[in-house]
Coordinates of C-alpha atoms in Angstrom, one line a residue:
X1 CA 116.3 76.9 75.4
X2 CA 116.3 79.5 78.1
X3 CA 113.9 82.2 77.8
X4 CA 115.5 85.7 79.4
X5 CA 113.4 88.6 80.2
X6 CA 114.5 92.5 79.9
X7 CA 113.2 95.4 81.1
X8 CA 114.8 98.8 79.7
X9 CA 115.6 96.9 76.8
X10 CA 115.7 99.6 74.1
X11 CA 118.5 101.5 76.5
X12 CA 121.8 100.9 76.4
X13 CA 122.1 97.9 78.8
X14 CA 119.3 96.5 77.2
X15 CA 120.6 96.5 73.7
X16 CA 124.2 94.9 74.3
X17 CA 122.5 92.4 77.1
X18 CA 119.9 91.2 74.5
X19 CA 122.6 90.3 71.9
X20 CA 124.5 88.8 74.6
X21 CA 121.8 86.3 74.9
X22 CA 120.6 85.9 71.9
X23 CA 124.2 84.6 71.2
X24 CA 123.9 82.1 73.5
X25 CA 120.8 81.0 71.9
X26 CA 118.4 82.4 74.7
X27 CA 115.1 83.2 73.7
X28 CA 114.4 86.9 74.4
X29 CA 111.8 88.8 76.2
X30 CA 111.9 92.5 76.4
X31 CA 109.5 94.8 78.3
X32 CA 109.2 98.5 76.8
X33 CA 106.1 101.0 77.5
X34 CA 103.5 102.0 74.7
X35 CA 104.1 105.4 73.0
X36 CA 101.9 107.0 70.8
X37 CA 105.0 106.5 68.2
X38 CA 106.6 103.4 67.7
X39 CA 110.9 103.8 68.9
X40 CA 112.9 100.8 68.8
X41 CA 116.0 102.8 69.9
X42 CA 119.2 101.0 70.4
X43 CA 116.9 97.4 69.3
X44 CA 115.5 98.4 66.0
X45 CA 118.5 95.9 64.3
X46 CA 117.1 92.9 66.8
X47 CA 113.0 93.8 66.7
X48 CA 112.7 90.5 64.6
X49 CA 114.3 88.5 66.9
X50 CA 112.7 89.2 69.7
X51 CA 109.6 89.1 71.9
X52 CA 108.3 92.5 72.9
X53 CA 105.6 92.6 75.7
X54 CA 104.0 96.2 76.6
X55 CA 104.4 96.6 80.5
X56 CA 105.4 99.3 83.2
X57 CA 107.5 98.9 86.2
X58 CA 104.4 100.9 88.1
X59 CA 102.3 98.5 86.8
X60 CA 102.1 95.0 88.9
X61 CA 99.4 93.5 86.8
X62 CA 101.1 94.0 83.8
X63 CA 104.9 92.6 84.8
X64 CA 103.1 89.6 86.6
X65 CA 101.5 89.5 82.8
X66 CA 104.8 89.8 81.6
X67 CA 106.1 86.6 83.2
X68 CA 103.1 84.9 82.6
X69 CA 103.8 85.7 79.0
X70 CA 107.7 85.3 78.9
X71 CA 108.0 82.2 81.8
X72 CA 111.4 83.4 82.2
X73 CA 114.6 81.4 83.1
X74 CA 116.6 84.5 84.2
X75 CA 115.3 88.0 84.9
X76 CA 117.2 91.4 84.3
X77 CA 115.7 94.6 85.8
X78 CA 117.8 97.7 83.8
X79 CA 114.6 99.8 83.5
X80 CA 115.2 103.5 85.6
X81 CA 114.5 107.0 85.3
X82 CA 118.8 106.6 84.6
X83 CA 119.7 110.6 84.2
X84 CA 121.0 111.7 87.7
X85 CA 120.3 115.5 86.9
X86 CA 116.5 114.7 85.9
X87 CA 116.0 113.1 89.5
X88 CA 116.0 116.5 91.3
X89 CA 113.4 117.6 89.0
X90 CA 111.4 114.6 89.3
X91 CA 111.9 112.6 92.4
X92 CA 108.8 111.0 92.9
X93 CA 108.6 109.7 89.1
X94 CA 112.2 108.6 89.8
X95 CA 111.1 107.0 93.0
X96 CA 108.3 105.0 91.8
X97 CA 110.1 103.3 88.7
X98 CA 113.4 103.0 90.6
X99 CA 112.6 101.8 94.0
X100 CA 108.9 100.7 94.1
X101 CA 109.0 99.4 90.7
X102 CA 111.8 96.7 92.0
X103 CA 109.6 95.6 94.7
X104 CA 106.4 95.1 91.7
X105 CA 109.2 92.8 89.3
X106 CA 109.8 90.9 92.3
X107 CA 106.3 90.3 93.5
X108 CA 105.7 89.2 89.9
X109 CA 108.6 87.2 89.7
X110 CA 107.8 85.6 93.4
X111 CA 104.1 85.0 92.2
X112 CA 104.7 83.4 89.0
X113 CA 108.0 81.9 89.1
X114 CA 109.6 81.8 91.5
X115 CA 112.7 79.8 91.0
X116 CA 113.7 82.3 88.2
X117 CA 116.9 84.5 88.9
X118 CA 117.3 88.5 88.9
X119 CA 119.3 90.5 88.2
X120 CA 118.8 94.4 89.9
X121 CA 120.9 97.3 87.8
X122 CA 122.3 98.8 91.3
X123 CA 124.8 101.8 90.7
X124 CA 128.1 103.2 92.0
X125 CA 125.7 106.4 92.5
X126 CA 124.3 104.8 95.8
X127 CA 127.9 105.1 97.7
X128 CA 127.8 108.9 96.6
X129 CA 129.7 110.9 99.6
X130 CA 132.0 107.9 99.4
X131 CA 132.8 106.8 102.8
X132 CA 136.1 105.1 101.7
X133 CA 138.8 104.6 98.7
X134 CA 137.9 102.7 96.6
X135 CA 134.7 101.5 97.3
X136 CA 133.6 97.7 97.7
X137 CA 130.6 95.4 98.2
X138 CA 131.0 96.2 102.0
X139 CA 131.0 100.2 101.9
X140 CA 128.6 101.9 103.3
X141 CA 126.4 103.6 100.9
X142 CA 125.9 107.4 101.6
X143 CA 123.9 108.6 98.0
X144 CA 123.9 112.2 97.1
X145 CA 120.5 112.3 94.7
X146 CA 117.0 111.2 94.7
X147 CA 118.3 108.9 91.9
X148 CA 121.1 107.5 94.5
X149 CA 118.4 107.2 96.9
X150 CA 115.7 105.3 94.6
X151 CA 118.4 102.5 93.8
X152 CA 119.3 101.9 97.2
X153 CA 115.8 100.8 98.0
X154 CA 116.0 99.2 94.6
X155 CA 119.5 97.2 96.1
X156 CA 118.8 96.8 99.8
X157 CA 114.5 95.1 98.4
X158 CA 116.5 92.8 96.4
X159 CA 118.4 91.3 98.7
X160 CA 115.4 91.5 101.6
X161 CA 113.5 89.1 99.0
X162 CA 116.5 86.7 98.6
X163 CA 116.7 86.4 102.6
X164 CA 112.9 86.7 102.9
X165 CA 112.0 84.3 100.3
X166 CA 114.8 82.6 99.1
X167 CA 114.7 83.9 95.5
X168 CA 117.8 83.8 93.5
X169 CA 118.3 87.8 93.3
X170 CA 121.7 89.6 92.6
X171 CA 122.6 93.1 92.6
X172 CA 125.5 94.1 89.9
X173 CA 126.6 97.5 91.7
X174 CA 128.0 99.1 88.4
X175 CA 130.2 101.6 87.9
X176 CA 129.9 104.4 85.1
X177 CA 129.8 102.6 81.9
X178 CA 129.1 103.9 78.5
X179 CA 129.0 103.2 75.0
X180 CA 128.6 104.6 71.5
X181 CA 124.8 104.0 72.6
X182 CA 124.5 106.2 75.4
X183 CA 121.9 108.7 75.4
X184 CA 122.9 111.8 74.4
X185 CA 121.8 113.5 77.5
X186 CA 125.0 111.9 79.2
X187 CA 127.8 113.7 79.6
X188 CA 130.3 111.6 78.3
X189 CA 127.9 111.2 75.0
X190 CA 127.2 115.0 75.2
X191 CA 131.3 115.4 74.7
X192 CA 131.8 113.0 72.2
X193 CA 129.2 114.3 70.0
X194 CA 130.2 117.7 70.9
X195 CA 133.7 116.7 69.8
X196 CA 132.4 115.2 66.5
X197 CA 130.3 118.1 65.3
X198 CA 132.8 120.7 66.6
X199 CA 135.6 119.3 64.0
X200 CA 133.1 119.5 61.3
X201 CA 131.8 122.9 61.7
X202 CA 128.1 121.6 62.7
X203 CA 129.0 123.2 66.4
X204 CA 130.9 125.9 67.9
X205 CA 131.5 125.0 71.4
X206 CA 129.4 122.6 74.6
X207 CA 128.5 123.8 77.2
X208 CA 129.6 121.0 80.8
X209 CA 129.1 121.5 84.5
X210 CA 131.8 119.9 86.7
X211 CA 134.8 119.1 85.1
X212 CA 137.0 118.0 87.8
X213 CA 134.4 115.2 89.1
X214 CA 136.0 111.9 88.5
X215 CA 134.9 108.4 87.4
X216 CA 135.2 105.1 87.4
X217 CA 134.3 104.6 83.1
X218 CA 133.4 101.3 81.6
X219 CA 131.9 100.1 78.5
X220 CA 128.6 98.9 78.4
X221 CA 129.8 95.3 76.5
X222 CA 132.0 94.4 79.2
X223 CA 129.6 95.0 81.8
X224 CA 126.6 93.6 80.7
X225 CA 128.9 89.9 80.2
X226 CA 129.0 90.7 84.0
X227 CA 125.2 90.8 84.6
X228 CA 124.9 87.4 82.8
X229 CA 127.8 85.9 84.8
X230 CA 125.8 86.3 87.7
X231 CA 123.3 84.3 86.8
X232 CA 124.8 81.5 86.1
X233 CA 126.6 81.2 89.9
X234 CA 125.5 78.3 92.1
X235 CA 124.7 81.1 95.0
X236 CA 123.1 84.7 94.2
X237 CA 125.2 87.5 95.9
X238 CA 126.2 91.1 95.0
X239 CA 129.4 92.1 93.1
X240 CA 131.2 95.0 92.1
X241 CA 131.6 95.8 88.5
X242 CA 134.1 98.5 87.8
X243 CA 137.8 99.4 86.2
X244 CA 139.3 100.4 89.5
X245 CA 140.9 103.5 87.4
X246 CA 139.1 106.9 88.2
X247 CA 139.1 109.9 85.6
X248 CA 138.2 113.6 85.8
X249 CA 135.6 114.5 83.4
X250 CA 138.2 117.1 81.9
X251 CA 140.2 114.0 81.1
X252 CA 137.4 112.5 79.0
X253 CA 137.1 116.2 77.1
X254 CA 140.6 116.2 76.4
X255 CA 140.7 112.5 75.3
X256 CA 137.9 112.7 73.1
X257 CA 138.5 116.1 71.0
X258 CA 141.9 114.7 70.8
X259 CA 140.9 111.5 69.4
X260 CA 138.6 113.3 66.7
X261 CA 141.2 115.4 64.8
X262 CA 143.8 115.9 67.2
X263 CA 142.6 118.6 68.8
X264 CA 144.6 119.6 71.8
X265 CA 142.9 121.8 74.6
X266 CA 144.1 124.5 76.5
X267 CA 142.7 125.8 79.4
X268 CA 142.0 129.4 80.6
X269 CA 140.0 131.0 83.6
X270 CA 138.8 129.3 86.7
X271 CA 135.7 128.2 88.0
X272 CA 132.7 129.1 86.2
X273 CA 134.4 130.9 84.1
X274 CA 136.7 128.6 83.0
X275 CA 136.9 128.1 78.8
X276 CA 138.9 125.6 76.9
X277 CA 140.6 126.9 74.1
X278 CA 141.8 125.0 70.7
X279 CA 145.5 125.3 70.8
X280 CA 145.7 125.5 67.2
X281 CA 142.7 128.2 66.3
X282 CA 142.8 129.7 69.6
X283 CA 138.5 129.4 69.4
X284 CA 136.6 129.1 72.7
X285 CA 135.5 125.0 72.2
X286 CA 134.6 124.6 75.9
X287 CA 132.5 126.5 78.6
X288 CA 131.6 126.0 81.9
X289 CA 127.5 126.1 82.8
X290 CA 126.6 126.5 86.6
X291 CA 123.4 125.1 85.4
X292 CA 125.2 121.5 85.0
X293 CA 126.4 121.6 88.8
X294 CA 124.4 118.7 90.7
X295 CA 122.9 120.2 94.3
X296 CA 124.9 118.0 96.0
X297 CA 128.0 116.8 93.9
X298 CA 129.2 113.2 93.7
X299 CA 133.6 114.2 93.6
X300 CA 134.9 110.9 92.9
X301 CA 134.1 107.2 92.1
X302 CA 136.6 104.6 92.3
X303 CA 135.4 100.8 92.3
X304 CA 137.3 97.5 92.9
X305 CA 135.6 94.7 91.3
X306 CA 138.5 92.4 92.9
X307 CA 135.3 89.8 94.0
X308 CA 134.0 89.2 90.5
X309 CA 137.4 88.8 88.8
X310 CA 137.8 86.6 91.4
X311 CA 134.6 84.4 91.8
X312 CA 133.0 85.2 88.4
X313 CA 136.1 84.9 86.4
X314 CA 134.8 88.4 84.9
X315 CA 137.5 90.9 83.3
X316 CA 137.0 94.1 81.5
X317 CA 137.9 94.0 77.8
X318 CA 137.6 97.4 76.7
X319 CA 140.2 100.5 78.1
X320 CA 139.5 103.6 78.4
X321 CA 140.8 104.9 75.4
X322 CA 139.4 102.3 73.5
X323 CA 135.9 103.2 75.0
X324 CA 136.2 106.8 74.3
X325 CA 137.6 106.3 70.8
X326 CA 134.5 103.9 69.7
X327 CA 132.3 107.0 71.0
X328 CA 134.1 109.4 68.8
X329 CA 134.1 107.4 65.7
X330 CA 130.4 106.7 66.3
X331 CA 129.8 110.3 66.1
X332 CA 132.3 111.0 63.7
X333 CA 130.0 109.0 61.3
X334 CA 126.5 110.3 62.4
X335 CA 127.8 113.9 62.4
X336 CA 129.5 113.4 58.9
X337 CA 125.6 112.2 57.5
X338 CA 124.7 115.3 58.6
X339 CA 126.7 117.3 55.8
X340 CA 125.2 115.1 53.4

């Protein structure tokens, strides 16, 4: 039996990634941090069947505890400070779990076993000012945010300690995937909930920042298949996981309200002030916030993951309309117990 270990694994990653294994009969680790109250999160349906260790990407002693503890076969890394918008406001925090924080897994990993094989949670966030259409394991990265920045030095340590010291270490550069799981700080979360509550009166309208950016959107189920196909290659290398379809974040708006009830949006104004407007009841359901604007905006993400459908045999299950429609329904159902 192979014993995996997870870090971030009461996030969304996490969660889908620990199933993943556990039905293929892996025996699961999972590293989460002590709080003074006990949240399972997106695990609280697998907390029996697996091994929690208390540990802190800051913390060397206690990751080389954790693989002490674990002796793991295959190591994911998915913890991060993950929200884009909190890194401005705290860059160093972001820094030292996102970039130095790699560098302690590894050193754990390269002091206690070695000949285990990582996984690093890179991002589509690192190419930023994208330097070419679409973007591929061999564009240059140019990131746009202290978050971009942090996993870059997460990316570029990982593969310095597979040259340096031969470990097996792979970076997944993911695109933008999400799931009914997603943290509802996320934007695409933040609309589908938004979208939900709205069509049963528990809202009036949300408030969104940039809705002509586009994306490259995912689902977390596909891609985490991804992470594990990597590990299980005769050679560690990087790949490219994305849909290689880019859409505005209007288009998710419009996709998910009309997926609730139907709703069909119509827009009115420009720039910030901007509305959409219920075709139907003619009520404001959408505003524009400066406040959301990044510092330095990210405009467009388009990934080609033509290298792992090629050499991991990997293909996305899940469209984006299915994607977006398992978000709606999800909060459909948790805005509907609300009324109860």
């Amino acid at each position: 039996m192979k014993h995996a270990l997870i870090t971030g694994i009461t996030g969304q990653d996490g969660s889908y990634l620990a199933e993943l294994l556990l039905e293929k009969g892996y025996e699961v680790y999972g590293i989460w941090r002590r709080k003074a109250n006990v949240d399972y999160g997106n695990i609280e349906h697998l907390k029996d069947k697996i091994h929690l260790i208390y540990a802190d990407m800051t913390d060397p002693v206690s990751l080389i505890t954790a693989m002490k503890i674990s002796q793991a076969d295959e190591v994911y890394n998915l913890a991060a400070q993950s929200f884009v918008a909190s890194s401005w406001t705290t860059p160093l925090n972001t820094a030292e779990t996102d970039a130095l924080g790699v560098t302690n897994l590894l050193e754990a990993i390269r002091i206690v076993k070695p000949e285990a094989k990582f996984y690093q949670a890179s991002t589509s966030e690192m190419f930023g000012l994208v330097q070419e259409m679409p973007q591929t394991e061999k564009t240059p990265f140019y990131p746009r945010s202290p978050y971009g920045v942090a996993k870059l030095y997460g990316h570029w340590i990982t593969k310095n300690y597979r040259e340096s010291y031969g470990l097996f270490a792979c970076s997944g550069i993911l695109f933008n995937h999400e799931s009914e799981r997603r943290g509802l700080e996320f934007v695409t979360r933040k609309i589908s909930r938004a979208a939900a509550r709205i069509s049963l009166g528990l809202q009036d309208y949300v408030e969104l920042g940039n809705l002509d950016s586009k994306r490259d959107w995912g689902h977390s189920k596909d891609y985490v298949r991804a992470m594990w196909l990597m590990l299980q290659q005769d050679m560690p290398d990087d790949y490219v996981i994305a849909t290689n379809e880019t859409r505005t974040v209007r288009e998710f708006v419009e996709t998910a309200f009309y997926l609730t009830n139907g709703t069909v949006i119509r827009w009115q104004g420009e720039g910030v002030d901007e509305v959409g407007v219920d075709k139907a009841s003619g009520k404001v359901i959408v505003k524009i916030n400066k406040e959301f604007f990044r510092p330095a905006e990210v405009d467009v993400l388009l990934g080609n993951p033509e290298k792992a459908e090629k050499q991991l045999g990997w293909k996305r299950e899940i469209d984006f309309m299915e994607l977006v429609h398992r978000m709606v329904e999800n909060d459909l159902k948790i805005a509907k117990a609300e009324l109860k």
